[in-house]
mmCIF file of C-alpha atoms and ligand atoms in Angstrom:
data_model
loop_
_atom_site.group_PDB
_atom_site.id
_atom_site.type_symbol
_atom_site.label_atom_id
_atom_site.label_comp_id
_atom_site.label_asym_id
_atom_site.label_seq_id
_atom_site.Cartn_x
_atom_site.Cartn_y
_atom_site.Cartn_z
ATOM 1 C CA MET G 1 -1.046 28.445 -12.307
ATOM 2 C CA ARG G 2 -0.268 27.467 -8.456
ATOM 3 C CA ILE G 3 -0.822 24.184 -7.231
ATOM 4 C CA GLY G 4 -1.660 22.827 -3.916
ATOM 5 C CA VAL G 5 0.255 19.294 -1.946
ATOM 6 C CA LEU G 6 -0.442 17.475 -0.046
ATOM 7 C CA THR G 7 0.198 13.546 1.013
ATOM 8 C CA GLY G 8 -2.898 11.186 3.143
ATOM 9 C CA GLY G 9 -2.502 7.590 4.882
ATOM 10 C CA GLY G 10 -0.577 5.500 5.422
ATOM 11 C CA ASP G 11 3.888 6.739 4.200
ATOM 12 C CA CYS G 12 4.742 4.779 1.248
ATOM 13 C CA PRO G 13 8.485 4.631 0.377
ATOM 14 C CA GLY G 14 7.818 7.322 -2.967
ATOM 15 C CA LEU G 15 6.094 10.118 -1.497
ATOM 16 C CA ASN G 16 8.801 12.282 -1.155
ATOM 17 C CA ALA G 17 9.998 11.184 -5.500
ATOM 18 C CA VAL G 18 5.995 12.475 -6.458
ATOM 19 C CA ILE G 19 6.264 15.458 -3.866
ATOM 20 C CA ARG G 20 9.973 16.278 -5.927
ATOM 21 C CA SER G 21 8.153 15.691 -9.431
ATOM 22 C CA VAL G 22 5.496 17.829 -9.142
ATOM 23 C CA VAL G 23 7.514 20.979 -7.762
ATOM 24 C CA ARG G 24 10.368 20.784 -9.708
ATOM 25 C CA THR G 25 8.418 19.880 -12.507
ATOM 26 C CA ALA G 26 5.594 23.182 -12.015
ATOM 27 C CA GLU G 27 8.758 25.612 -11.537
ATOM 28 C CA LEU G 28 10.863 23.963 -14.576
ATOM 29 C CA SER G 29 8.217 23.723 -17.578
ATOM 30 C CA TYR G 30 5.295 26.186 -16.220
ATOM 31 C CA GLY G 31 7.092 28.202 -13.821
ATOM 32 C CA SER G 32 3.818 28.065 -11.451
ATOM 33 C CA GLU G 33 4.299 27.664 -7.888
ATOM 34 C CA VAL G 34 3.574 24.474 -4.991
ATOM 35 C CA VAL G 35 2.406 24.805 -2.008
ATOM 36 C CA GLY G 36 2.547 21.927 0.925
ATOM 37 C CA PHE G 37 -0.548 21.514 3.056
ATOM 38 C CA ARG G 38 0.634 19.365 6.111
ATOM 39 C CA ASN G 39 -0.276 15.802 7.396
ATOM 40 C CA GLY G 40 -2.539 15.210 4.868
ATOM 41 C CA TRP G 41 -6.356 16.479 4.765
ATOM 42 C CA ARG G 42 -5.936 17.668 7.806
ATOM 43 C CA GLY G 43 -3.578 20.528 6.055
ATOM 44 C CA LEU G 44 -6.294 21.842 4.458
ATOM 45 C CA LEU G 45 -8.564 22.033 7.956
ATOM 46 C CA GLU G 46 -6.647 23.030 9.687
ATOM 47 C CA ASN G 47 -4.725 25.529 7.305
ATOM 48 C CA GLU G 48 -1.573 23.697 7.716
ATOM 49 C CA SER G 49 0.741 24.684 4.923
ATOM 50 C CA THR G 50 4.520 25.237 4.035
ATOM 51 C CA PRO G 51 5.937 26.863 0.552
ATOM 52 C CA LEU G 52 7.645 24.134 -1.856
ATOM 53 C CA SER G 53 10.546 24.527 -4.278
ATOM 54 C CA ILE G 54 13.193 23.733 -5.884
ATOM 55 C CA PRO G 55 15.975 23.757 -3.499
ATOM 56 C CA ARG G 56 12.927 22.211 -0.756
ATOM 57 C CA VAL G 57 12.767 19.029 -1.944
ATOM 58 C CA ASP G 58 16.894 18.633 -2.847
ATOM 59 C CA GLY G 59 17.526 15.034 -1.448
ATOM 60 C CA LEU G 60 14.245 14.561 -1.721
ATOM 61 C CA LEU G 61 14.269 11.288 -3.961
ATOM 62 C CA THR G 62 15.482 8.582 -2.754
ATOM 63 C CA ARG G 63 14.196 9.579 0.870
ATOM 64 C CA GLY G 64 11.808 7.314 2.889
ATOM 65 C CA GLY G 65 8.768 8.778 3.959
ATOM 66 C CA THR G 66 6.717 12.418 3.276
ATOM 67 C CA THR G 67 8.511 15.086 3.741
ATOM 68 C CA LEU G 68 5.003 16.756 4.714
ATOM 69 C CA GLY G 69 3.416 14.974 7.117
ATOM 70 C CA SER G 70 0.717 12.074 6.980
ATOM 71 C CA ALA G 71 -2.201 10.912 8.781
ATOM 72 C CA ARG G 72 -5.486 9.808 8.555
ATOM 73 C CA VAL G 73 -8.870 11.405 8.679
ATOM 74 C CA ALA G 74 -12.230 10.029 9.571
ATOM 75 C CA PRO G 75 -14.894 10.594 6.610
ATOM 76 C CA GLU G 76 -17.029 12.164 8.361
ATOM 77 C CA GLN G 77 -14.270 14.706 9.410
ATOM 78 C CA LEU G 78 -14.278 15.411 5.903
ATOM 79 C CA ASN G 79 -17.253 16.135 4.398
ATOM 80 C CA ASP G 80 -18.382 18.217 7.385
ATOM 81 C CA GLY G 81 -15.164 20.366 6.462
ATOM 82 C CA ILE G 82 -15.327 20.901 2.413
ATOM 83 C CA ASP G 83 -16.386 24.665 2.266
ATOM 84 C CA ARG G 84 -14.054 25.445 5.249
ATOM 85 C CA MET G 85 -9.943 22.790 2.392
ATOM 86 C CA ARG G 86 -12.129 25.095 -0.547
ATOM 87 C CA ASP G 87 -11.588 28.350 1.829
ATOM 88 C CA VAL G 88 -8.412 27.135 2.809
ATOM 89 C CA LEU G 89 -7.708 26.749 -0.750
ATOM 90 C CA ALA G 90 -8.812 29.761 -2.387
ATOM 91 C CA THR G 91 -7.111 31.468 0.684
ATOM 92 C CA HIS G 92 -3.180 30.274 -0.778
ATOM 93 C CA ALA G 93 -4.674 31.306 -4.299
ATOM 94 C CA VAL G 94 -4.389 27.391 -5.553
ATOM 95 C CA ASP G 95 -5.386 26.936 -8.711
ATOM 96 C CA VAL G 96 -4.959 22.300 -8.522
ATOM 97 C CA LEU G 97 -5.329 19.914 -5.499
ATOM 98 C CA VAL G 98 -2.548 16.660 -5.966
ATOM 99 C CA PRO G 99 -3.793 14.935 -3.093
ATOM 100 C CA ILE G 100 -0.833 11.555 -2.832
ATOM 101 C CA GLY G 101 -2.499 8.748 -1.581
ATOM 102 C CA GLY G 102 -4.308 5.616 -1.179
ATOM 103 C CA GLU G 103 -8.328 3.810 -1.344
ATOM 104 C CA GLY G 104 -8.783 6.696 2.214
ATOM 105 C CA THR G 105 -7.751 9.707 0.092
ATOM 106 C CA LEU G 106 -8.687 10.232 -3.116
ATOM 107 C CA THR G 107 -12.045 8.312 -2.265
ATOM 108 C CA ALA G 108 -11.851 11.714 0.129
ATOM 109 C CA ALA G 109 -10.504 13.540 -3.866
ATOM 110 C CA ALA G 110 -13.684 12.183 -5.874
ATOM 111 C CA MET G 111 -15.589 14.022 -3.029
ATOM 112 C CA LEU G 112 -13.878 17.474 -3.586
ATOM 113 C CA SER G 113 -13.096 16.824 -6.889
ATOM 114 C CA ARG G 114 -17.029 16.755 -7.813
ATOM 115 C CA ALA G 115 -18.193 19.242 -4.297
ATOM 116 C CA GLY G 116 -15.905 21.308 -7.671
ATOM 117 C CA VAL G 117 -12.830 20.946 -6.596
ATOM 118 C CA PRO G 118 -10.052 21.197 -9.730
ATOM 119 C CA VAL G 119 -7.867 18.058 -8.299
ATOM 120 C CA VAL G 120 -5.927 15.519 -10.081
ATOM 121 C CA GLY G 121 -4.820 12.338 -7.481
ATOM 122 C CA VAL G 122 -1.479 10.643 -7.510
ATOM 123 C CA PRO G 123 -2.211 6.692 -6.521
ATOM 124 C CA LYS G 124 0.322 5.725 -3.729
ATOM 125 C CA THR G 125 -0.102 2.139 -1.092
ATOM 126 C CA ILE G 126 3.123 -0.276 -0.799
ATOM 127 C CA ASP G 127 -0.939 -2.764 -1.273
ATOM 128 C CA ASN G 128 -1.038 -1.910 -5.362
ATOM 129 C CA ASP G 129 -4.975 -1.838 -4.416
ATOM 130 C CA ILE G 130 -6.043 0.941 -6.501
ATOM 131 C CA ASP G 131 -8.093 -0.078 -9.978
ATOM 132 C CA GLY G 132 -6.576 1.381 -12.783
ATOM 133 C CA THR G 133 -3.818 1.650 -12.397
ATOM 134 C CA ASP G 134 -1.295 -2.021 -12.860
ATOM 135 C CA LEU G 135 0.857 -1.019 -9.527
ATOM 136 C CA THR G 136 1.180 1.630 -7.126
ATOM 137 C CA PHE G 137 5.398 3.114 -6.192
ATOM 138 C CA GLY G 138 5.692 1.738 -2.972
ATOM 139 C CA PHE G 139 4.540 -2.342 -4.265
ATOM 140 C CA ASP G 140 8.326 -3.112 -4.845
ATOM 141 C CA THR G 141 9.829 -1.437 -2.127
ATOM 142 C CA ALA G 142 7.849 -3.077 -0.244
ATOM 143 C CA VAL G 143 7.242 -6.813 -1.771
ATOM 144 C CA SER G 144 11.540 -6.436 -2.759
ATOM 145 C CA ILE G 145 11.925 -6.153 1.565
ATOM 146 C CA ALA G 146 9.742 -8.524 2.719
ATOM 147 C CA THR G 147 11.904 -10.839 -0.086
ATOM 148 C CA GLU G 148 15.423 -10.242 1.639
ATOM 149 C CA MET G 149 13.218 -10.858 4.588
ATOM 150 C CA ILE G 150 12.124 -14.414 3.421
ATOM 151 C CA ASP G 151 14.989 -15.133 2.012
ATOM 152 C CA ARG G 152 17.117 -15.159 5.383
ATOM 153 C CA LEU G 153 14.003 -17.432 7.410
ATOM 154 C CA HIS G 154 15.066 -20.083 4.431
ATOM 155 C CA THR G 155 18.010 -20.500 5.968
ATOM 156 C CA THR G 156 16.916 -21.058 9.737
ATOM 157 C CA ALA G 157 14.085 -22.475 9.749
ATOM 158 C CA GLU G 158 15.783 -25.165 7.239
ATOM 159 C CA SER G 159 18.493 -25.973 9.851
ATOM 160 C CA HIS G 160 15.761 -26.755 12.333
ATOM 161 C CA GLN G 161 13.087 -28.505 10.552
ATOM 162 C CA ARG G 162 11.115 -25.335 11.477
ATOM 163 C CA VAL G 163 8.059 -24.626 10.085
ATOM 164 C CA LEU G 164 7.721 -20.102 9.834
ATOM 165 C CA LEU G 165 5.379 -18.458 9.051
ATOM 166 C CA VAL G 166 5.941 -15.162 7.818
ATOM 167 C CA GLU G 167 3.225 -12.578 8.029
ATOM 168 C CA VAL G 168 3.484 -9.355 5.016
ATOM 169 C CA MET G 169 1.612 -6.679 4.594
ATOM 170 C CA GLY G 170 -2.137 -6.717 2.530
ATOM 171 C CA ARG G 171 -5.511 -5.006 4.618
ATOM 172 C CA HIS G 172 -7.844 -6.558 1.949
ATOM 173 C CA ALA G 173 -4.980 -7.686 -0.852
ATOM 174 C CA GLY G 174 -3.079 -10.824 -1.118
ATOM 175 C CA TRP G 175 -0.186 -8.864 -4.099
ATOM 176 C CA ILE G 176 2.420 -8.452 -1.524
ATOM 177 C CA ALA G 177 2.326 -12.022 0.064
ATOM 178 C CA LEU G 178 1.764 -13.598 -3.778
ATOM 179 C CA HIS G 179 5.140 -11.330 -5.025
ATOM 180 C CA ALA G 180 7.492 -11.645 -2.328
ATOM 181 C CA GLY G 181 5.660 -15.560 -2.256
ATOM 182 C CA LEU G 182 7.195 -16.312 -5.807
ATOM 183 C CA ALA G 183 10.247 -14.251 -5.369
ATOM 184 C CA SER G 184 11.083 -16.543 -2.218
ATOM 185 C CA GLY G 185 9.953 -19.799 -3.412
ATOM 186 C CA ALA G 186 7.685 -19.561 -0.434
ATOM 187 C CA HIS G 187 5.186 -23.467 0.542
ATOM 188 C CA LEU G 188 2.189 -21.732 0.041
ATOM 189 C CA THR G 189 0.538 -17.857 0.475
ATOM 190 C CA LEU G 190 -2.639 -16.956 2.148
ATOM 191 C CA VAL G 191 -4.396 -13.962 1.120
ATOM 192 C CA PRO G 192 -7.058 -12.121 1.497
ATOM 193 C CA GLU G 193 -9.611 -13.402 -1.545
ATOM 194 C CA GLU G 194 -9.042 -16.334 -0.706
ATOM 195 C CA PRO G 195 -10.035 -17.881 3.168
ATOM 196 C CA PHE G 196 -7.598 -21.205 3.645
ATOM 197 C CA ASP G 197 -9.105 -23.960 6.032
ATOM 198 C CA VAL G 198 -6.779 -24.960 8.452
ATOM 199 C CA THR G 199 -7.107 -28.874 7.890
ATOM 200 C CA GLU G 200 -5.567 -27.856 4.397
ATOM 201 C CA VAL G 201 -2.358 -26.263 5.998
ATOM 202 C CA CYS G 202 -1.979 -28.714 7.865
ATOM 203 C CA LYS G 203 -1.866 -31.516 5.396
ATOM 204 C CA LEU G 204 0.388 -29.684 3.599
ATOM 205 C CA VAL G 205 2.863 -29.226 6.355
ATOM 206 C CA THR G 206 2.826 -32.615 7.699
ATOM 207 C CA ASN G 207 2.796 -34.000 4.006
ATOM 208 C CA ARG G 208 6.416 -31.828 3.542
ATOM 209 C CA PHE G 209 8.014 -33.384 6.157
ATOM 210 C CA ASP G 210 6.734 -36.487 5.487
ATOM 211 C CA ARG G 211 8.451 -36.425 2.095
ATOM 212 C CA GLY G 212 11.901 -35.655 3.725
ATOM 213 C CA ASP G 213 11.330 -31.699 3.038
ATOM 214 C CA SER G 214 13.469 -29.414 5.923
ATOM 215 C CA HIS G 215 11.428 -26.822 6.095
ATOM 216 C CA VAL G 216 7.962 -24.800 5.330
ATOM 217 C CA ILE G 217 7.298 -21.277 4.714
ATOM 218 C CA VAL G 218 3.789 -19.402 5.084
ATOM 219 C CA VAL G 219 3.285 -16.340 3.530
ATOM 220 C CA VAL G 220 -0.218 -15.112 5.480
ATOM 221 C CA SER G 221 -1.015 -11.652 4.567
ATOM 222 C CA GLU G 222 -1.840 -9.664 7.541
ATOM 223 C CA GLY G 223 -5.697 -10.110 5.972
ATOM 224 C CA ALA G 224 -6.149 -13.596 4.645
ATOM 225 C CA THR G 225 -8.654 -14.950 6.408
ATOM 226 C CA PRO G 226 -9.401 -18.602 7.419
ATOM 227 C CA LYS G 227 -12.290 -20.669 6.009
ATOM 228 C CA PRO G 228 -16.140 -20.296 9.096
ATOM 229 C CA GLY G 229 -15.846 -23.071 10.898
ATOM 230 C CA SER G 230 -12.210 -23.846 10.141
ATOM 231 C CA MET G 231 -10.886 -21.840 12.689
ATOM 232 C CA ARG G 232 -11.692 -18.366 14.816
ATOM 233 C CA LEU G 233 -9.896 -15.535 14.751
ATOM 234 C CA ARG G 234 -10.250 -13.181 17.384
ATOM 235 C CA ASP G 235 -12.404 -10.163 16.973
ATOM 236 C CA GLY G 236 -10.659 -6.662 16.922
ATOM 237 C CA GLY G 237 -13.215 -4.209 15.918
ATOM 238 C CA LEU G 238 -13.019 -1.879 13.797
ATOM 239 C CA ASP G 239 -10.574 1.551 13.753
ATOM 240 C CA GLU G 240 -11.825 4.850 14.286
ATOM 241 C CA PHE G 241 -11.551 5.527 10.065
ATOM 242 C CA GLY G 242 -13.873 1.758 9.646
ATOM 243 C CA HIS G 243 -11.031 -0.519 9.169
ATOM 244 C CA ARG G 244 -11.048 -3.835 11.062
ATOM 245 C CA ARG G 245 -8.278 -4.295 13.462
ATOM 246 C CA PHE G 246 -6.495 -7.131 13.030
ATOM 247 C CA THR G 247 -5.736 -9.118 15.836
ATOM 248 C CA GLY G 248 -2.105 -11.465 14.046
ATOM 249 C CA VAL G 249 -3.562 -14.031 12.112
ATOM 250 C CA ALA G 250 -0.239 -15.610 11.471
ATOM 251 C CA GLN G 251 0.474 -15.543 14.617
ATOM 252 C CA GLN G 252 -2.939 -17.321 15.535
ATOM 253 C CA LEU G 253 -2.294 -19.757 12.552
ATOM 254 C CA GLY G 254 1.167 -20.318 13.610
ATOM 255 C CA ASP G 255 -0.831 -21.472 18.170
ATOM 256 C CA GLU G 256 -2.853 -23.765 15.969
ATOM 257 C CA LEU G 257 -0.431 -25.641 13.963
ATOM 258 C CA GLU G 258 1.720 -26.169 15.906
ATOM 259 C CA ARG G 259 -1.456 -27.874 18.355
ATOM 260 C CA ARG G 260 -2.145 -29.877 15.758
ATOM 261 C CA THR G 261 0.391 -30.796 13.229
ATOM 262 C CA GLY G 262 3.010 -31.048 16.052
ATOM 263 C CA LYS G 263 5.473 -29.243 14.074
ATOM 264 C CA GLU G 264 7.973 -26.517 15.813
ATOM 265 C CA VAL G 265 6.865 -23.046 14.561
ATOM 266 C CA ARG G 266 7.696 -19.858 14.004
ATOM 267 C CA THR G 267 5.981 -16.674 13.557
ATOM 268 C CA THR G 268 7.511 -13.094 11.540
ATOM 269 C CA VAL G 269 5.037 -10.091 11.192
ATOM 270 C CA LEU G 270 7.630 -8.122 9.429
ATOM 271 C CA GLY G 271 4.911 -4.774 10.439
ATOM 272 C CA HIS G 272 6.237 -1.295 9.748
ATOM 273 C CA VAL G 273 9.277 -2.520 8.408
ATOM 274 C CA GLN G 274 8.404 -2.509 4.785
ATOM 275 C CA ARG G 275 7.528 0.677 3.417
ATOM 276 C CA GLY G 276 10.420 2.003 5.723
ATOM 277 C CA GLY G 277 13.507 3.111 3.592
ATOM 278 C CA THR G 278 14.619 4.532 0.654
ATOM 279 C CA PRO G 279 11.887 2.848 -2.245
ATOM 280 C CA THR G 280 13.587 0.977 -5.458
ATOM 281 C CA SER G 281 14.917 2.166 -8.572
ATOM 282 C CA PHE G 282 12.042 1.273 -9.844
ATOM 283 C CA ASP G 283 8.949 3.341 -7.400
ATOM 284 C CA ARG G 284 11.856 6.366 -8.040
ATOM 285 C CA VAL G 285 11.149 6.716 -11.865
ATOM 286 C CA LEU G 286 7.115 5.365 -11.497
ATOM 287 C CA ALA G 287 6.980 8.155 -8.543
ATOM 288 C CA THR G 288 8.501 10.172 -10.828
ATOM 289 C CA ARG G 289 6.375 10.217 -13.793
ATOM 290 C CA PHE G 290 2.664 9.773 -11.917
ATOM 291 C CA GLY G 291 4.312 13.446 -10.653
ATOM 292 C CA LEU G 292 5.434 14.481 -13.789
ATOM 293 C CA HIS G 293 2.761 13.953 -15.320
ATOM 294 C CA ALA G 294 0.240 14.591 -12.512
ATOM 295 C CA THR G 295 1.091 18.280 -12.782
ATOM 296 C CA ILE G 296 1.280 18.200 -16.521
ATOM 297 C CA ALA G 297 -3.171 17.175 -16.457
ATOM 298 C CA ALA G 298 -2.431 20.039 -14.209
ATOM 299 C CA HIS G 299 -1.565 22.579 -16.344
ATOM 300 C CA GLU G 300 -3.803 20.963 -19.472
ATOM 301 C CA GLY G 301 -6.836 21.128 -16.497
ATOM 302 C CA HIS G 302 -7.462 17.321 -16.835
ATOM 303 C CA THR G 303 -8.485 17.918 -14.056
ATOM 304 C CA GLY G 304 -11.381 15.407 -11.574
ATOM 305 C CA GLN G 305 -8.435 12.610 -13.195
ATOM 306 C CA MET G 306 -5.909 10.173 -11.515
ATOM 307 C CA VAL G 307 -2.255 9.405 -12.831
ATOM 308 C CA ALA G 308 -2.074 5.958 -13.659
ATOM 309 C CA LEU G 309 0.494 3.040 -14.845
ATOM 310 C CA GLN G 310 -0.719 1.001 -18.024
ATOM 311 C CA GLY G 311 1.772 -0.986 -19.271
ATOM 312 C CA THR G 312 4.157 0.823 -20.047
ATOM 313 C CA ARG G 313 1.852 4.214 -20.242
ATOM 314 C CA ILE G 314 1.061 6.831 -17.521
ATOM 315 C CA ARG G 315 -2.433 7.669 -18.270
ATOM 316 C CA LEU G 316 -5.258 9.409 -16.554
ATOM 317 C CA VAL G 317 -8.539 7.123 -15.476
ATOM 318 C CA PRO G 318 -11.899 9.454 -13.874
ATOM 319 C CA LEU G 319 -10.705 9.516 -9.849
ATOM 320 C CA ALA G 320 -14.696 8.709 -9.818
ATOM 321 C CA ASP G 321 -14.086 4.667 -11.795
ATOM 322 C CA ALA G 322 -10.894 4.364 -9.729
ATOM 323 C CA VAL G 323 -12.502 4.197 -6.029
ATOM 324 C CA ALA G 324 -14.817 2.500 -7.336
ATOM 325 C CA ARG G 325 -14.197 -0.768 -6.177
ATOM 326 C CA LEU G 326 -10.349 -1.912 -5.211
ATOM 327 C CA LYS G 327 -8.158 -3.599 -7.214
ATOM 328 C CA THR G 328 -7.348 -7.442 -5.514
ATOM 329 C CA VAL G 329 -5.642 -10.116 -6.485
ATOM 330 C CA PRO G 330 -7.990 -11.959 -9.459
ATOM 331 C CA ALA G 331 -7.981 -15.602 -9.361
ATOM 332 C CA GLU G 332 -5.829 -16.451 -11.831
ATOM 333 C CA ARG G 333 -2.788 -15.076 -10.135
ATOM 334 C CA LEU G 334 -3.793 -16.677 -7.657
ATOM 335 C CA ALA G 335 -3.648 -20.135 -9.612
ATOM 336 C CA GLU G 336 -0.769 -19.508 -10.835
ATOM 337 C CA THR G 337 1.718 -19.652 -7.941
ATOM 338 C CA ALA G 338 0.378 -23.840 -8.141
ATOM 339 C CA ALA G 339 3.287 -25.406 -9.417
ATOM 340 C CA PHE G 340 5.407 -22.828 -7.262
ATOM 341 C CA THR G 341 3.470 -23.929 -4.082
ATOM 342 C CA GLY G 342 1.949 -27.088 -1.951
HETATM 343 O O1 F6P P 1 -2.596 0.739 3.673
HETATM 344 C C1 F6P P 1 -0.954 0.412 3.661
HETATM 345 C C2 F6P P 1 -0.724 -0.495 4.818
HETATM 346 O O2 F6P P 1 0.711 -0.301 5.400
HETATM 347 C C3 F6P P 1 -1.868 -1.547 5.011
HETATM 348 O O3 F6P P 1 -1.039 -2.672 4.179
HETATM 349 C C4 F6P P 1 -1.658 -1.754 6.498
HETATM 350 O O4 F6P P 1 -2.757 -2.763 7.157
HETATM 351 C C5 F6P P 1 -1.871 -0.363 6.905
HETATM 352 O O5 F6P P 1 -1.733 0.615 5.740
HETATM 353 C C6 F6P P 1 -1.854 -0.092 8.600
HETATM 354 O O6 F6P P 1 -1.430 1.441 8.873
HETATM 355 P P1 F6P P 1 -1.043 2.312 10.395
HETATM 356 O O7 F6P P 1 0.079 2.653 9.547
HETATM 357 O O8 F6P P 1 -2.025 2.595 10.368
HETATM 358 O O9 F6P P 1 -1.041 0.458 11.293
#
């Protein structure tokens, strides 16, 4: 059998570990071959490929990023390119395609699957917002990085009796903010799932200083928004992929807090540092297991599926179900933070 692999969307620690796992499993367990397509779907549309073999993936387990390169491709381009992608797969005699990606990549994978292309999806995203799987690799690494950074911000904030706002990634879902906030003892966490009221945030800040606290740490998801009528964020419009362009919610909230409370506020935007570098051991293991089970599924003919972590087991879930909705933070998980924030 020949397996095609590509990595799409934003990169994420653990992508290389999946590629290595697919290649090792395909070659050693099945005597199969693997071909990689470069820069996500673009590699399939433009027929840019590279042969993969065990020596080629040596050392990839610990390396961040993706050796295949990644890119975002507009949905219309994919829609119009189905026949072209099918031809390229046929040219390379690919029997099953294993796309590794987040919401956008997996939605395209489901579309190809509907068009009759055998596909087994592997979910990745630091945002942890893919439905059907308890976790995606990259998330644990991002949370670990954010937690370490917030730990460091605590000490400088308390030295200067400041309010420190830390903006973390999380376009539609606040998983990174929730976990990094809990892990680092943040005083408040703002997520996209629950619009915030600026007056309430000001009250919390003022109360904490009145109580004699030395500092306040607020973790803010980049996708957090104020309640209507509470404060207006600058509008950045939409990018070419239909994503809302962020305009820096933490900085804008920080300016407003300083103005209203008179406290000294500083803002740190963690940005792409959360996606860079080597994956944690947890993410290396999860990525390796995803690659292994995706390759088994491909050989056993379980296509149109996505590998998923459910409890401690790796299962298969229909791709179409996995992309039907995003996995956002449920209200009960937010309620759990009540005793530790405020
Ligand atoms: O989806 C993963 C993610 O890291 C989001 O958290 C973030 O909003 C986005 O990608 C950033 O994308 P880009 O790398 O294109 O700036």
